[in-house]
Short mmCIF file of C-alpha atoms in Angstrom, two decimals:
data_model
loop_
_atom_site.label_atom_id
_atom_site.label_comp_id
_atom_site.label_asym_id
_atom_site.label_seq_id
_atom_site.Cartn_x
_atom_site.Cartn_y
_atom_site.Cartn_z
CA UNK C 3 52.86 -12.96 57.68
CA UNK C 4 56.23 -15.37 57.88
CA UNK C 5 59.37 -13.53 58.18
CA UNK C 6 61.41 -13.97 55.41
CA UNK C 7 64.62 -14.39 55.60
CA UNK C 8 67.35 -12.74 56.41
CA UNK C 9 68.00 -10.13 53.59
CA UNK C 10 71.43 -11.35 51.09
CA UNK C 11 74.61 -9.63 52.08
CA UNK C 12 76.02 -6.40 50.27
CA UNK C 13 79.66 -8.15 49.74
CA UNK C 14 81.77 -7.26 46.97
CA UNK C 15 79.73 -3.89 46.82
CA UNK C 16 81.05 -0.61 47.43
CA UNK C 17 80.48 2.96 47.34
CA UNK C 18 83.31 5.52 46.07
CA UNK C 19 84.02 9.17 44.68
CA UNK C 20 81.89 11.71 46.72
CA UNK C 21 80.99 14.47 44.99
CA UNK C 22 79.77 17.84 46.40
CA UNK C 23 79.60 20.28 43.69
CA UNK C 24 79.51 23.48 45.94
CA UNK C 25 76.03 24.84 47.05
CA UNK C 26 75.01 28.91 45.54
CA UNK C 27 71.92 30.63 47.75
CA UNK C 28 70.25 31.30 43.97
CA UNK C 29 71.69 30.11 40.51
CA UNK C 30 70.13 30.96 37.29
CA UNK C 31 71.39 28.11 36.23
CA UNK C 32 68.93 24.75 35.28
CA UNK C 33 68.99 21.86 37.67
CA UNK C 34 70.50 19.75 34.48
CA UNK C 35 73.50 22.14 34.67
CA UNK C 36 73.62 21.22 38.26
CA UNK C 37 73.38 17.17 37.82
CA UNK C 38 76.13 17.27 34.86
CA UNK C 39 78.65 19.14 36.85
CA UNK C 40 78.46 16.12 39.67
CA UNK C 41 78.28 13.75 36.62
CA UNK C 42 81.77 15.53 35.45
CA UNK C 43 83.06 14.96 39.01
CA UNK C 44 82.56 11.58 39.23
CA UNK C 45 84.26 11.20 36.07
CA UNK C 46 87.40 13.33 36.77
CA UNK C 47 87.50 11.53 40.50
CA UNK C 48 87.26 8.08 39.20
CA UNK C 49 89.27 8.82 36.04
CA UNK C 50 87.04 7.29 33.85
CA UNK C 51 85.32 8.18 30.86
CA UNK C 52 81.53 9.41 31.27
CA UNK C 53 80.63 6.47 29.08
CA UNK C 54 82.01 4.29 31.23
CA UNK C 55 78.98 4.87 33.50
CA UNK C 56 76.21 2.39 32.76
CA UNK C 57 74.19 3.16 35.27
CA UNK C 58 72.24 6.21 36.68
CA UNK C 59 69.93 7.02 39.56
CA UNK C 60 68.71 10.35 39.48
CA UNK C 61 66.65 12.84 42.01
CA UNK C 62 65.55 16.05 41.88
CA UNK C 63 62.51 17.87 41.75
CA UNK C 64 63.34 20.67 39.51
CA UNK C 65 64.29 18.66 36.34
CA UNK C 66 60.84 18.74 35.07
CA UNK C 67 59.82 18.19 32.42
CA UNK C 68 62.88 15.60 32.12
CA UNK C 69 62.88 12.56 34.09
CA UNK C 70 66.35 10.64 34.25
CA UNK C 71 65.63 8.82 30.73
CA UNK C 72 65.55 12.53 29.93
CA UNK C 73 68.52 13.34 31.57
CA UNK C 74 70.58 10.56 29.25
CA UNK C 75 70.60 12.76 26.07
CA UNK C 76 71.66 15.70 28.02
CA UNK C 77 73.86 14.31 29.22
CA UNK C 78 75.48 11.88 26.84
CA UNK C 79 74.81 8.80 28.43
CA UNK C 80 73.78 5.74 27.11
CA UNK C 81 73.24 3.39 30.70
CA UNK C 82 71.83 -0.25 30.79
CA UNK C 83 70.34 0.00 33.74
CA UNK C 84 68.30 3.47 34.73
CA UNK C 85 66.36 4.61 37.79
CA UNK C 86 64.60 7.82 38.50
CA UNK C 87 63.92 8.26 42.67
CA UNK C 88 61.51 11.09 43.26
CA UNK C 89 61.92 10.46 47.10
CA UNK C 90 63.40 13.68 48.28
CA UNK C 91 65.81 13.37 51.47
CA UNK C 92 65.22 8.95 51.15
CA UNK C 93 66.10 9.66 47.55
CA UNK C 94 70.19 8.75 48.70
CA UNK C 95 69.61 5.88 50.66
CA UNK C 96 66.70 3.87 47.76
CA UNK C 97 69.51 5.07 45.18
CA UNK C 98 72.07 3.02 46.66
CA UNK C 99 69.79 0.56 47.60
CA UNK C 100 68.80 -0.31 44.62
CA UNK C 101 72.34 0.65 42.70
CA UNK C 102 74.22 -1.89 44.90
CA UNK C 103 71.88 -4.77 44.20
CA UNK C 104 72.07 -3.67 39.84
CA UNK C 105 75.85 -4.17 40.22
CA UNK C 106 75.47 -7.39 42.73
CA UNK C 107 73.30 -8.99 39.51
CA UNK C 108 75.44 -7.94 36.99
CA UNK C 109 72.62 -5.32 35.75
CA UNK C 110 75.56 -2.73 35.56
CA UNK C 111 79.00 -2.39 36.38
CA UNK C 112 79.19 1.25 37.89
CA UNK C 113 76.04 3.30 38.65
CA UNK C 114 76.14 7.26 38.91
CA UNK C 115 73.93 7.85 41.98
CA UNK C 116 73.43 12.13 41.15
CA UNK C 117 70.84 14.47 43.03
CA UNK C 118 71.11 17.86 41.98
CA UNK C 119 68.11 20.65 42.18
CA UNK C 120 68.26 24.82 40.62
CA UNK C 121 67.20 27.51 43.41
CA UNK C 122 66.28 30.39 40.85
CA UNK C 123 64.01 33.05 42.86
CA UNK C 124 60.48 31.26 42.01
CA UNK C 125 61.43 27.70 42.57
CA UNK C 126 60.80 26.92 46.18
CA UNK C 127 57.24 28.10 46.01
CA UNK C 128 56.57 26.33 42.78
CA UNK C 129 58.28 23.30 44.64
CA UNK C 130 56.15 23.39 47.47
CA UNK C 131 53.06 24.27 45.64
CA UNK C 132 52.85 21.24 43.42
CA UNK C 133 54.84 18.86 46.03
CA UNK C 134 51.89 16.49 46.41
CA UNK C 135 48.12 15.97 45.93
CA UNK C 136 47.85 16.03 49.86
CA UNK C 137 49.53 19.35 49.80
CA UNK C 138 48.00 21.13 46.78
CA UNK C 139 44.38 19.95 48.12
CA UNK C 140 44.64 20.52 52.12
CA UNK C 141 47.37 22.85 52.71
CA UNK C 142 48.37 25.02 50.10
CA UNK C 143 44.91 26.45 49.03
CA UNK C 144 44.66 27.83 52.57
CA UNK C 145 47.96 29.96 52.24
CA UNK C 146 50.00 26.93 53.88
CA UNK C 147 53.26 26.13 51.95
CA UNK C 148 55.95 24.06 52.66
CA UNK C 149 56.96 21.86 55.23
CA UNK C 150 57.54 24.49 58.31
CA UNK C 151 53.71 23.95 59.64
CA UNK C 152 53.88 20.11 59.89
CA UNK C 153 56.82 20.55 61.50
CA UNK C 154 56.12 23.04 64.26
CA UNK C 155 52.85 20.76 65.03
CA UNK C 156 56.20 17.56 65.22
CA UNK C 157 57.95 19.26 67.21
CA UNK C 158 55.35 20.67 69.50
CA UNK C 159 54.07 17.09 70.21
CA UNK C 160 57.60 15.57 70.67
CA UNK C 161 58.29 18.29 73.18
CA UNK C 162 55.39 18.34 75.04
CA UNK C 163 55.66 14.34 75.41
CA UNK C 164 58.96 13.98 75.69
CA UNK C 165 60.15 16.77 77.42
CA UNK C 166 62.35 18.10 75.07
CA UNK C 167 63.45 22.07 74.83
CA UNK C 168 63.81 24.77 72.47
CA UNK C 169 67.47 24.61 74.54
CA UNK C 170 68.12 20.76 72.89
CA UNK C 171 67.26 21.76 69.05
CA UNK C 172 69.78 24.58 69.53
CA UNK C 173 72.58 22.87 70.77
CA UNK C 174 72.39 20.27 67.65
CA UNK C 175 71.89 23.67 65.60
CA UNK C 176 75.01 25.66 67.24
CA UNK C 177 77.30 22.42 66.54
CA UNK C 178 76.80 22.04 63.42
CA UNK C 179 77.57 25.64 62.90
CA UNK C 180 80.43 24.78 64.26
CA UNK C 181 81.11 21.71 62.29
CA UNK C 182 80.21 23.90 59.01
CA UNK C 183 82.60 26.58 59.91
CA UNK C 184 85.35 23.72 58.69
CA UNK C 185 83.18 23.29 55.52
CA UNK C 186 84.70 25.42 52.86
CA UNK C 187 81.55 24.50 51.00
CA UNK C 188 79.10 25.29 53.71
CA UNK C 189 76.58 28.36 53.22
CA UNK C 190 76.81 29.16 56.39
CA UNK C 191 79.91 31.01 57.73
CA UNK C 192 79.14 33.02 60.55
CA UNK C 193 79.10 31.65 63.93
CA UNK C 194 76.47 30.39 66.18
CA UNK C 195 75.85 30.75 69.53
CA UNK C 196 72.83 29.24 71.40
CA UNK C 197 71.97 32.89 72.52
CA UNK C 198 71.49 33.79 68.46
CA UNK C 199 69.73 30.80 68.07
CA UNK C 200 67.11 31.11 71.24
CA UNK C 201 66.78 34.89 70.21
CA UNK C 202 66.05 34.28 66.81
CA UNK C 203 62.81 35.11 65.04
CA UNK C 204 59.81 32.70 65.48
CA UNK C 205 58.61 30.91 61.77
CA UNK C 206 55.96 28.35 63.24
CA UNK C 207 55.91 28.17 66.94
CA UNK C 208 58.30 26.24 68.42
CA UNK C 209 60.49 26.24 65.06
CA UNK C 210 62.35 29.73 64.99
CA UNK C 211 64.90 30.91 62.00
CA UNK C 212 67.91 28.74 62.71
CA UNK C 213 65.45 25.75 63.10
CA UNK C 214 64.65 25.23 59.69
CA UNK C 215 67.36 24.77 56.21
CA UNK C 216 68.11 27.23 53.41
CA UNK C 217 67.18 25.92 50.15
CA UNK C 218 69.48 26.65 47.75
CA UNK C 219 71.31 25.16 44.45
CA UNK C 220 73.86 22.17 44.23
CA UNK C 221 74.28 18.48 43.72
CA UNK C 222 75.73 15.73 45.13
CA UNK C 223 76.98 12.35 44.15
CA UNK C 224 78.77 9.22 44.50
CA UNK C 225 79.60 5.87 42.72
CA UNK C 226 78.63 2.24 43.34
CA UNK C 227 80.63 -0.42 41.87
CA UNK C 228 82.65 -3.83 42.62
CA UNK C 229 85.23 -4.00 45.13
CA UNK C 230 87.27 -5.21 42.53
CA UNK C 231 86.52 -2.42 40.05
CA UNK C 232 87.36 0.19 42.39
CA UNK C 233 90.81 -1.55 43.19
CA UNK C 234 91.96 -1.40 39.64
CA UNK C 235 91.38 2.17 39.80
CA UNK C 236 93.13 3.04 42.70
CA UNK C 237 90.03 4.56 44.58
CA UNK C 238 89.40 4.92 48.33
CA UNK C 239 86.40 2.84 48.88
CA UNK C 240 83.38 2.02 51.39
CA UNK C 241 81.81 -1.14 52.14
CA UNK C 242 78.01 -1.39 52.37
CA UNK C 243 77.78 -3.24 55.49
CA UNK C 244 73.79 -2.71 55.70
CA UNK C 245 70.74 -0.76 54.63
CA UNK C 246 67.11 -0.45 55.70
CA UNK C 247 64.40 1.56 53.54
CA UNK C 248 60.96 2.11 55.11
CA UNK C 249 57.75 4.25 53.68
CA UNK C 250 54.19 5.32 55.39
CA UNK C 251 55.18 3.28 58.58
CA UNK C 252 53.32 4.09 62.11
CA UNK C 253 49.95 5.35 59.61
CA UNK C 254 48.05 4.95 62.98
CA UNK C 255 50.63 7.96 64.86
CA UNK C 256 48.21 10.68 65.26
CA UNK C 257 51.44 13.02 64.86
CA UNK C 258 54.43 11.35 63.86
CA UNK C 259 56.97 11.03 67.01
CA UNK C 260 58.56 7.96 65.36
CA UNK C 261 60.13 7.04 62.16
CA UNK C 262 60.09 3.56 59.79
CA UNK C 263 63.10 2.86 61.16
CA UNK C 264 61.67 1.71 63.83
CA UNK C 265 60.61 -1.23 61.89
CA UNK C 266 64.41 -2.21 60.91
CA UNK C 267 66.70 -0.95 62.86
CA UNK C 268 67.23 -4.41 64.40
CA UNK C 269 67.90 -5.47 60.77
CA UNK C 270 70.34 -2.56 60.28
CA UNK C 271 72.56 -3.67 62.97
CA UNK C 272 72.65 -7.56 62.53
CA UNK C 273 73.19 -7.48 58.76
CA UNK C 274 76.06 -5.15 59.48
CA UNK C 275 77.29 -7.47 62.48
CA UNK C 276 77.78 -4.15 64.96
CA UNK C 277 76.24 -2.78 67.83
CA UNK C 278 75.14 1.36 67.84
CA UNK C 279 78.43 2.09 69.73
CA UNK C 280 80.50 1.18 67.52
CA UNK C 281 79.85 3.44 64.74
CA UNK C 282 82.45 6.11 64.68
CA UNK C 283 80.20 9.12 62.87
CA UNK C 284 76.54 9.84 62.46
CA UNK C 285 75.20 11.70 59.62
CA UNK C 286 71.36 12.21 60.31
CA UNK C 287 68.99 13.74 57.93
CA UNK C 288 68.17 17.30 59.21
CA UNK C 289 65.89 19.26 57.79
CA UNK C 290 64.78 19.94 61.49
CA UNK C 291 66.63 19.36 64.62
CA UNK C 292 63.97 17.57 65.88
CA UNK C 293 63.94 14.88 63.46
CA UNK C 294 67.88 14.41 64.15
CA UNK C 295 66.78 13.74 67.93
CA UNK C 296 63.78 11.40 66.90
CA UNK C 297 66.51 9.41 64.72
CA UNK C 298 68.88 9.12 67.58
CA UNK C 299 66.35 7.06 69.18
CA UNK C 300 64.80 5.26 66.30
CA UNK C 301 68.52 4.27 64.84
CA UNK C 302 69.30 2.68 68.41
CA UNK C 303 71.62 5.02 69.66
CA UNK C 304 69.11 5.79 72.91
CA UNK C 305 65.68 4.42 73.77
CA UNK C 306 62.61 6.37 72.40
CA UNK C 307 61.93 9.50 74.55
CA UNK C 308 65.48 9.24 75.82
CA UNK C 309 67.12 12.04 72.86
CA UNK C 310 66.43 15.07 74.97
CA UNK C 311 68.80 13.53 78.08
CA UNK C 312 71.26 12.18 75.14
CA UNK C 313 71.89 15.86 73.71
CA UNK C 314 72.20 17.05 76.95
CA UNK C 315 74.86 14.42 78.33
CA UNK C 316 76.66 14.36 74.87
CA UNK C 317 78.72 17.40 72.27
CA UNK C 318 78.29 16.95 68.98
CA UNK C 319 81.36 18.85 67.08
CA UNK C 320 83.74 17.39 64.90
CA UNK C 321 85.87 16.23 68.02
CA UNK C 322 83.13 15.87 70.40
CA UNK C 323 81.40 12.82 72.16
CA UNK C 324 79.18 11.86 69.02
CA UNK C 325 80.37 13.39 65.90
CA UNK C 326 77.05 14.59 64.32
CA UNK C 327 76.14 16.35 60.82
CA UNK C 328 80.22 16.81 59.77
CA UNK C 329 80.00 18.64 57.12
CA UNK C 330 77.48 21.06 58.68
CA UNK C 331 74.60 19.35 56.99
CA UNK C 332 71.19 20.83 55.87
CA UNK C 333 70.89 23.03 58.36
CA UNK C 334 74.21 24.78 58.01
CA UNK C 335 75.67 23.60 54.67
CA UNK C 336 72.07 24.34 52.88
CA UNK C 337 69.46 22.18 51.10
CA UNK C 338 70.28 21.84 47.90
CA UNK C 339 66.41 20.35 46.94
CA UNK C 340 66.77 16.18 46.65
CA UNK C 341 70.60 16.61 47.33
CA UNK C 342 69.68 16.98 50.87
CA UNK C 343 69.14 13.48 50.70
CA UNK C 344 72.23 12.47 49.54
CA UNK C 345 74.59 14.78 52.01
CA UNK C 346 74.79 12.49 54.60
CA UNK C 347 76.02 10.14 52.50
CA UNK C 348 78.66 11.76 50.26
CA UNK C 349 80.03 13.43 53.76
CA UNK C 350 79.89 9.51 55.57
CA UNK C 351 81.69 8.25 52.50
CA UNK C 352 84.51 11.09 52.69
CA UNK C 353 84.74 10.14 56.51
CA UNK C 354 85.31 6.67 56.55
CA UNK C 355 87.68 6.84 53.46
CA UNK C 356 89.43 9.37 55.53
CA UNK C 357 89.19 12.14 52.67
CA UNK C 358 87.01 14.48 54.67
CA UNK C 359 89.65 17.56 54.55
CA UNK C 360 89.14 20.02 58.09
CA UNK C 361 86.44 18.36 59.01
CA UNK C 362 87.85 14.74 59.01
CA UNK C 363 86.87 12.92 62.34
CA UNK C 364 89.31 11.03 63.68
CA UNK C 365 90.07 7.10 63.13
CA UNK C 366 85.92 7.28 61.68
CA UNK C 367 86.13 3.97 60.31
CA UNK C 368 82.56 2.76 60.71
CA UNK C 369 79.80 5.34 59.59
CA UNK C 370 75.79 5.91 59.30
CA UNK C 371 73.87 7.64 57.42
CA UNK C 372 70.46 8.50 57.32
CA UNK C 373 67.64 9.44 55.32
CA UNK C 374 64.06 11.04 55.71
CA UNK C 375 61.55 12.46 53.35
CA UNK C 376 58.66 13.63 51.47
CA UNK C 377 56.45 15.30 54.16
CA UNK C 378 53.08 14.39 52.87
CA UNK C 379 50.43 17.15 54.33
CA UNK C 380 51.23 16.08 58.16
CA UNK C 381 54.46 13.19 58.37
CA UNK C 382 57.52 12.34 56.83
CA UNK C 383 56.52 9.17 54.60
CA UNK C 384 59.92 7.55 54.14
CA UNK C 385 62.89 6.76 55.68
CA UNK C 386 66.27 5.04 55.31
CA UNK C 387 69.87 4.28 56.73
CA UNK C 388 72.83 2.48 55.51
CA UNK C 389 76.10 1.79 57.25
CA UNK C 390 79.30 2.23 55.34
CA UNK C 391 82.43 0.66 56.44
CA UNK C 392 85.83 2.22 54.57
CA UNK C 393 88.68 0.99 53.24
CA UNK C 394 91.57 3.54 52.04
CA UNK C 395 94.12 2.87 49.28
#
């Protein structure tokens, strides 16, 4: 098939007003309650009225029965242009996606981009139980639930072929422990040394305790809107520079060592006009520290089978040689559900508008973040990246 052409620009198009709304272990609280106290955050940030919003991209997978259109009467919104992403950690990236180009075509004029998901005591195994056809008819009949077994078998087979160690995973973990520590949201407050992490109890050989997120409750959310719009209300803003969205890419990978971004990453780069060195902070999707390594080689940062030697030769704090996972992310900050998905990009947002508090990195001007998601039986299906450039006020 002919290459098309190359995809129009994002200009004029800009993200604003991250919103975490902070993370609880359990709530007993309903994933709506979650979703309208981002929705009131993006309000009071932007100082605008909730009906101001006409547009709204929702994810979440414990809204149910509601879908977004659901969501609207809850919530008092009436929006003129409406989109419901059950993608989980992707969910952030095809949200933006698809809010940036509703603004570009005049389908809306600011678009609430909200994830938000309830952690009462039942909900992860109800989650996990009905997450897919593949996993209610192959995996969870046979007492396997959740995402911990495909992953083990992932990380095994990146190891084993790529010589990575238990070693590499915990020096991504024991960073961002350290980045989290400077989180006052984070979940996780104790320190993290690579001794607790090695010693740690096993879950799913090779994954062991500190290998795999907390799901808890929270939400996240940000704003898309004109350049123009976001001027006349005084808000710190982010250019969209470039995005790439991929889903059930490398079908033919007996076990997946390789994301879609493979596919696009060339894409992701020229549309932006930079090179992988000059992005100034990296906010990968984590659910496991082996999927952070397999995106520093898919997003062009080294060559594929190179991440074990580019852990090694790099430090990944706050202040180090690659500012990684700022806030934290899942795997010390929590999973808050489909907000996962969007963490990476509220915390590249804050970074690049220079609002991110203690743990700001420094002169971050240029900023990626990433998405991966919906572990279907035995892969990740679907995966995503945008690259914000900010502009402060």
């Amino acid at each position: 098939m002919t290459r098309q052409p190359v995809r129009k620009s994002y200009d004029g198009i800009v993200a604003a007003v991250p919103v975490s709304v902070p993370y609880e272990r359990y709530s007993i609280e309903s994933a709506h309650w979650w979703i309208a106290r981002a929705l009131k955050g993006l309000c009071e940030g932007a100082g605008i009225d909730h009906r101001d919003i006409d547009g709204f991209a929702m994810a979440s997978f414990t809204t149910a029965p509601d879908s977004a259109v659901g969501l609207t009467q809850h919530l008092g919104l009436s929006p003129r242009w409406l989109d419901h992403v059950p993608m989980g950690g992707v969910a952030g990236i095809v949200s933006l996606r698809r809010a940036a180009r509703a603004v570009q075509a005049g389908d809306a004029d600011i678009v609430a981009c909200v994830a938000g998901d309830t952690n009462q005591v039942d909900t992860f195994r109800k989650t996990v139980a009905h997450f897919s056809r593949f996993a209610q008819d192959a995996s969870y009949p046979y007492g396997a639930g959740g995402a911990n077994a495909s992953f083990a078998l992932i990380a095994r087979y990146y190891m084993n072929r790529f010589g990575a160690r238990r070693e590499d995973f915990g020096k991504l973990c024991v960073a961002q422990r350290a980045n989290a520590l400077k989180n006052p949201h984070a979940l996780m407050k104790t320190p993290l040394t690579l001794d607790d992490y090695m010693r740690a109890r096993p879950i799913a050989e090779p994954l062991h305790l500190f290998d795999c997120v907390m799901p808890c409750a929270g939400a996240e959310a940000f704003l898309i809107m004109r350049e123009e719009t976001a001027s006349a209300l005084g808000l710190p803003f982010a250019r969209i520079l470039s995005t790439i969205e991929r889903h059930n890419a490398f079908a033919e990978d007996e076990v997946q060592y390789r994301g879609g971004w493979v596919r696009d990453v060339g894409e992701l780069y020229a549309m932006a006009g930079i090179t992988p060195s000059e992005i100034d902070v990296v906010q990968t999707y984590d659910d496991y520290p082996v999927i952070s390594m397999m995106q520093f080689e898919d997003l062009g940062f080294c060559a594929k089978g190179e991440a074990p030697d580019f852990v090694r030769s790099h430090s990944f704090e706050i202040d180090g040689s690659f500012p990684h996972n700022t806030s934290g992310g899942q795997l010390s900050a929590g999973q808050a559900g489909a907000a996962g998905g969007h963490l990476g990009i509220v915390e590249c947002l804050r970074q690049v508008t220079g609002r991110a508090g203690p743990t700001q990195v420094e002169q971050a001007r240029i900023g990626l973040a990433s998405g991966f998601g919906m572990i279907n039986y035995d892969r990740g299906l679907s995966s995503g990246a945008v690259i914000l450039w900010g502009e402060t006020q």
